[in-house]
Amino acid sequence: MDARERLLDTAVTLFAKEGIAATPIAKIASHAGVTAAMVHYYFTNRERLLDAVCEERLLRNVNAVWAPLAEDKESAAELVRGLVQRIMRAAETQPWLPSLWLREIVTEGGQLRERMLKRLPLGHIQKFITHLSAAKREGQLSPAVEPRLVFVSLIGLTLLPLAAMNIWRRLPLLQDVSYEELGRHAEALLLHGLFVQQPKSQRRR
Amino acid sequence: MDARERLLDTAVTLFAKEGIAATPIAKIASHAGVTAAMVHYYFTNRERLLDAVCEERLLRNVNAVWAPLAEDKESAAELVRGLVQRIMRAAETQPWLPSLWLREIVTEGGQLRERMLKRLPLGHIQKFITHLSAAKREGQLSPAVEPRLVFVSLIGLTLLPLAAMNIWRRLPLLQDVSYEELGRHAEALLLHGLFVQQPKSQRRR
Amino acid sequence: MDARERLLDTAVTLFAKEGIAATPIAKIASHAGVTAAMVHYYFTNRERLLDAVCEERLLRNVNAVWAPLAEDKESAAELVRGLVQRIMRAAETQPWLPSLWLREIVTEGGQLRERMLKRLPLGHIQKFITHLSAAKREGQLSPAVEPRLVFVSLIGLTLLPLAAMNIWRRLPLLQDVSYEELGRHAEALLLHGLFVQQPKSQRRR
Amino acid sequence: MDARERLLDTAVTLFAKEGIAATPIAKIASHAGVTAAMVHYYFTNRERLLDAVCEERLLRNVNAVWAPLAEDKESAAELVRGLVQRIMRAAETQPWLPSLWLREIVTEGGQLRERMLKRLPLGHIQKFITHLSAAKREGQLSPAVEPRLVFVSLIGLTLLPLAAMNIWRRLPLLQDVSYEELGRHAEALLLHGLFVQQPKSQRRR
DNA sequence: TATGAATGAGTCTTCATTCAT
DNA sequence: CATGAATGAAGACTCATTCAT
């Protein structure tokens, strides 16, 4: 394979595993079987390597998640379920995605934050929020649910558990949770909440 | 105030803002108005500074969140609501908490991960899970909800949105979301799901 | 002596001998008996080291040459002679001066050029030119002599020969030329030209 | 044009503008529209490129300046005037010449110094000095003028002002000095000195 | 001729750490 | 307690040079 592609793959993997700030270029290089000078040959400098990671690795996932959106044809619930499924699928094929997204984009001071912010499909997100807001006005959303926060909740229920996997997998009870279970759990939570709704009754004891 | 305490405060703030890996000791020192040598005087070395951050800043929050737990007296829903509220309260008083927790504990390769893993109140978490599992067996939980994943979902609906605040606050629609709204949203989502449940009917197109 | 002062001395010497561009910081450091990190400790980076060289080594010479100028009390010839003598004296005590000035200030692309240009005593130079121009209008200057070029000629007759010394000293005939001879030669040339003037006669054959 | 010739032209121009030490081969190459590898193809390595610059660019100027010398037929003054004019003419057609000569040959540590020293027309220079010495013995030279230093003075009054042009052109008073003026000034200075000679009288206060 | 890929060596810079005072 | 001086190690980047094609 192309050395440049190999470097990008190695980069995202190491970035996800150890964090961008903690990953020297030389380490990426040696993992990819070349010298550090080659990384400069292909990417000129660290900043541009990060640019390339955004353009050539992250953006394709963003598109895969948002592009197939058909706001006008789908119900709000279908939109949500679609997003969850596509996020889960992206994370399953590229296991570096959740860590990287959380540490370097979501979290303050993340090294890809500004870069990705410029490239996010804001139009899609806006439409998604508008759609949910309309649904709320029609009484479809739970009263206390805030349409504007749904997307971030969605990330919180998918990418965060995935990024944390290596933690909770170490707890005895949680060793055998699978991608599928996690997806189903997130969907269920989003669509129905944690608890069975008892019509006309209150939630106590 | 004690220089040592001031250093710890400065440390957590900078760690949250820029990441541990990207925060040199000298920077913490100068922000706290002392020299780098003083940091070594108080904490001996970088590793021990991180230990102190765990012991003296993070752990108190973990305890504040878990300690008041009365599994036997509260319903599952009450437990969940209590956890959410205490997490939100901790984050509100210590704005550095969400970023730090996400980047350095939750995410793979986080520099506090191993340290905190040793110190997590596993007993509490186990009990919480057990409690939820029992609730599920009794039919109180939505069928597809996985009790073992509830805690991680809870983090995903609180700390992640808080850590990401500075991102979504920049989007025009999301500028004015408050801590309270976020807490209410998370609770509502956990307790009822996104959508109003229409008994016996299916989601309409 | 102060390590900082020692570093500056070493720096000007090496810069003069090998050129700024060809002198690594580590070389300066080791010649001064410290590590390269110390140079950064004292000067932060290469640029600031060059700033310090200007401020703390070159500027003092500029002042020594120009400061004692008394345009109103001295004749043009006396001014010229004074400048020559002070330049020669500065070069004699600081043998690195001519090379450094020529390569790094006078010559295009010199690394101290912009830095020194900002700091040159333009007022003094202006006055000097004005003074000579007045002298020319009064008929004191040779007709083809251009007052504005006198100062640069003066540098050309002092610093250039001094910087080139190590070349012509290698030629057999020129081994034993001294600072004094050079100063006298420059003065003589400036004041009388190369040749004995034959009144009323032309300069041929 | 020949790529090799183009490379040499680009090289001398860049060397003059930024200094040899600060000019990477890749820069020369790209300015000439080829790759760095081509520079190695034509010149084998950096050292040999410098050799070629001497042989194929500098030497021709040295010859142009010295070759037409007819020591036996011309007076000392004529020799001097001829040299000045030929130096000025060379510099006018090849604007890179003064900088390059000053920084890389005249000044200590210049990267072409040793190379050119071997190739200088020492015979010519010797004869020139001898000629002037004879003139001095005959009383034609000003008493304090040192025949051995005349040649270096000559460089100082021509190449140095030319190399410094970009400096003094920036001073308001000196913007419009031309090559011709500079040549006339140098000649005048050499032949008559700065000041009108007042026979039997002293310079007035 | 001409190039892209590749590298080793060198340079600047940062930083945790130590230590004498 | 507190600091300034000092350093070794590591990391980013540059560059001359080589080589297969």
Coordinates of C-alpha atoms in Angstrom, one line a residue, chain A:
Chain A
M1 CA 0.0 0.0 0.0
D2 CA 0.9 3.6 -0.5
A3 CA 3.2 4.8 2.3
R4 CA 1.2 8.0 2.7
E5 CA -2.0 6.0 3.3
R6 CA -0.2 3.7 5.7
L7 CA 1.1 6.7 7.6
L8 CA -2.4 8.1 8.0
D9 CA -3.8 4.8 9.2
T10 CA -1.0 4.4 11.7
A11 CA -1.5 8.0 12.8
V12 CA -5.2 7.7 13.6
T13 CA -4.6 4.5 15.4
L14 CA -1.8 5.8 17.6
F15 CA -3.6 9.1 18.0
A16 CA -6.6 7.3 19.3
K17 CA -4.6 5.0 21.5
E18 CA -2.3 7.5 23.1
G19 CA -3.5 11.0 22.2
I20 CA -2.2 13.3 19.6
A21 CA -0.1 15.3 22.0
A22 CA 1.6 12.2 23.3
T23 CA 2.4 10.7 19.9
P24 CA 5.7 11.7 18.4
I25 CA 6.0 11.7 14.7
A26 CA 8.8 9.3 14.9
K27 CA 6.6 6.8 16.5
I28 CA 4.0 7.0 13.7
A29 CA 6.8 6.7 11.3
S30 CA 8.4 3.6 12.8
H31 CA 5.1 1.9 13.3
A32 CA 4.5 2.5 9.6
G33 CA 8.0 1.2 8.8
V34 CA 9.6 4.4 7.6
T35 CA 11.6 7.2 9.1
A36 CA 10.4 10.4 10.7
A37 CA 11.7 12.3 7.7
M38 CA 9.3 10.6 5.5
V39 CA 6.4 12.0 7.5
H40 CA 7.7 15.4 6.7
Y41 CA 8.2 14.4 3.2
Y42 CA 4.6 13.6 2.8
F43 CA 3.0 16.0 5.1
T44 CA 5.5 18.8 5.5
N45 CA 4.8 19.3 9.2
R46 CA 2.8 18.1 12.2
E47 CA 0.0 20.6 11.5
R48 CA -0.5 19.4 8.0
L49 CA -0.5 15.8 9.1
L50 CA -3.4 16.7 11.4
D51 CA -5.1 18.5 8.5
A52 CA -4.7 15.4 6.4
V53 CA -6.1 13.2 9.2
C54 CA -9.2 15.4 9.2
E55 CA -9.6 15.6 5.5
E56 CA -8.8 12.1 4.6
R57 CA -9.9 10.0 7.6
L58 CA -12.4 11.9 9.7
L59 CA -14.5 13.7 7.1
R60 CA -15.4 10.6 5.3
N61 CA -17.1 9.3 8.5
V62 CA -18.9 12.6 9.1
N63 CA -20.3 12.3 5.6
A64 CA -21.2 8.7 6.0
V65 CA -23.2 9.6 9.1
W66 CA -24.9 12.7 7.8
A67 CA -25.1 12.4 4.1
P68 CA -27.9 9.8 3.8
L69 CA -30.1 12.0 5.8
A70 CA -33.6 12.5 4.4
E71 CA -35.2 14.8 6.8
D72 CA -38.4 15.3 4.8
K73 CA -39.1 11.6 4.3
E74 CA -38.3 10.2 7.8
S75 CA -39.9 10.7 11.2
A76 CA -37.8 12.2 13.9
A77 CA -37.5 8.7 15.5
E78 CA -36.3 7.3 12.3
L79 CA -33.8 10.0 11.8
V80 CA -32.4 9.4 15.3
R81 CA -32.3 5.7 14.8
G82 CA -30.5 6.1 11.5
L83 CA -27.9 8.4 13.0
V84 CA -27.2 6.0 15.8
Q85 CA -26.8 3.1 13.5
R86 CA -24.5 4.9 11.2
I87 CA -22.3 6.2 14.0
M88 CA -22.1 2.7 15.4
R89 CA -21.2 1.2 12.0
A90 CA -18.5 3.8 11.5
A91 CA -17.0 3.1 14.9
E92 CA -17.2 -0.7 14.3
T93 CA -15.1 -0.5 11.1
Q94 CA -12.7 2.1 12.5
P95 CA -12.1 1.4 16.1
W96 CA -10.0 4.5 16.5
L97 CA -12.9 6.7 15.8
P98 CA -14.5 7.1 19.2
S99 CA -11.4 7.8 21.2
L100 CA -10.1 10.3 18.6
W101 CA -13.4 12.1 18.3
L102 CA -13.9 12.4 22.0
R103 CA -10.4 13.5 23.0
E104 CA -9.4 15.6 20.0
I105 CA -12.7 17.1 18.9
V106 CA -15.3 17.0 21.6
T107 CA -13.1 17.8 24.5
E108 CA -11.8 21.4 25.1
G109 CA -8.4 21.9 23.8
G110 CA -8.6 18.9 21.5
Q111 CA -6.1 19.3 18.7
L112 CA -8.6 18.6 15.9
R113 CA -11.3 20.7 17.3
E114 CA -10.9 23.9 15.3
R115 CA -10.0 22.0 12.2
M116 CA -13.1 19.9 12.3
L117 CA -15.4 22.7 13.4
K118 CA -14.7 24.4 10.2
R119 CA -15.6 21.3 8.3
L120 CA -18.7 20.1 10.2
P121 CA -21.9 19.8 8.2
L122 CA -23.6 22.6 10.1
G123 CA -26.4 22.7 7.6
H124 CA -27.3 19.1 8.3
I125 CA -27.2 19.6 12.0
Q126 CA -29.3 22.7 11.8
K127 CA -31.9 20.8 9.8
F128 CA -31.9 18.0 12.2
I129 CA -32.5 20.4 15.1
T130 CA -35.3 22.2 13.2
H131 CA -36.9 18.9 12.5
L132 CA -36.9 17.9 16.1
S133 CA -38.1 21.3 17.2
A134 CA -41.1 20.9 14.8
A135 CA -41.7 17.5 16.3
K136 CA -41.6 18.9 19.7
R137 CA -44.2 21.6 18.8
E138 CA -46.4 18.9 17.5
G139 CA -46.1 17.2 20.9
Q140 CA -44.1 14.2 19.7
L141 CA -41.2 14.9 22.0
S142 CA -41.1 14.4 25.8
P143 CA -41.8 17.7 27.3
A144 CA -38.5 18.2 29.1
V145 CA -36.4 17.1 26.1
E146 CA -34.5 19.9 24.5
P147 CA -34.3 19.4 20.7
R148 CA -31.1 21.3 20.5
L149 CA -29.3 18.9 22.8
V150 CA -30.4 15.7 21.1
F151 CA -27.5 15.5 18.8
V152 CA -25.0 15.8 21.6
S153 CA -26.9 13.2 23.6
L154 CA -26.6 10.9 20.7
I155 CA -22.9 11.3 20.7
G156 CA -22.9 10.7 24.4
L157 CA -24.8 7.5 24.1
T158 CA -22.7 6.1 21.2
L159 CA -19.1 7.4 20.9
L160 CA -18.5 7.9 24.6
P161 CA -19.4 4.3 25.6
L162 CA -17.3 3.1 22.7
A163 CA -14.4 5.2 23.7
A164 CA -14.7 4.0 27.2
M165 CA -15.0 0.3 26.2
N166 CA -11.5 -0.5 27.3
I167 CA -12.4 0.7 30.7
W168 CA -15.6 -1.1 31.4
R169 CA -14.5 -4.2 29.5
R170 CA -12.1 -4.6 32.4
L171 CA -14.9 -4.7 35.0
P172 CA -16.0 -8.3 35.5
L173 CA -19.6 -7.7 34.8
L174 CA -19.1 -5.8 31.6
Q175 CA -16.6 -8.0 29.8
D176 CA -18.9 -9.4 27.2
V177 CA -20.9 -6.4 26.0
S178 CA -20.9 -6.2 22.2
Y179 CA -21.3 -3.5 19.7
E180 CA -24.8 -4.7 18.9
E181 CA -25.9 -4.6 22.5
L182 CA -24.5 -1.2 22.8
G183 CA -26.3 0.0 19.8
R184 CA -29.6 -1.5 20.9
H185 CA -29.2 0.0 24.3
A186 CA -28.6 3.5 23.0
E187 CA -31.5 3.2 20.6
A188 CA -33.8 1.9 23.3
L189 CA -32.7 4.6 25.7
L190 CA -33.3 7.3 23.1
L191 CA -36.6 6.1 21.9
H192 CA -38.2 4.9 25.2
G193 CA -36.1 6.0 28.1
L194 CA -34.7 3.7 30.7
F195 CA -38.0 2.8 32.2
V196 CA -41.2 1.2 31.1
Q197 CA -43.8 3.9 31.1
Q198 CA -46.7 3.3 33.4
P199 CA -49.6 5.1 31.8
K200 CA -51.4 7.5 34.2
S201 CA -49.3 6.3 37.1
Q202 CA -46.2 7.8 38.7
R203 CA -42.7 6.3 38.6
R204 CA -42.2 5.5 42.3
R205 CA -41.1 2.2 43.9

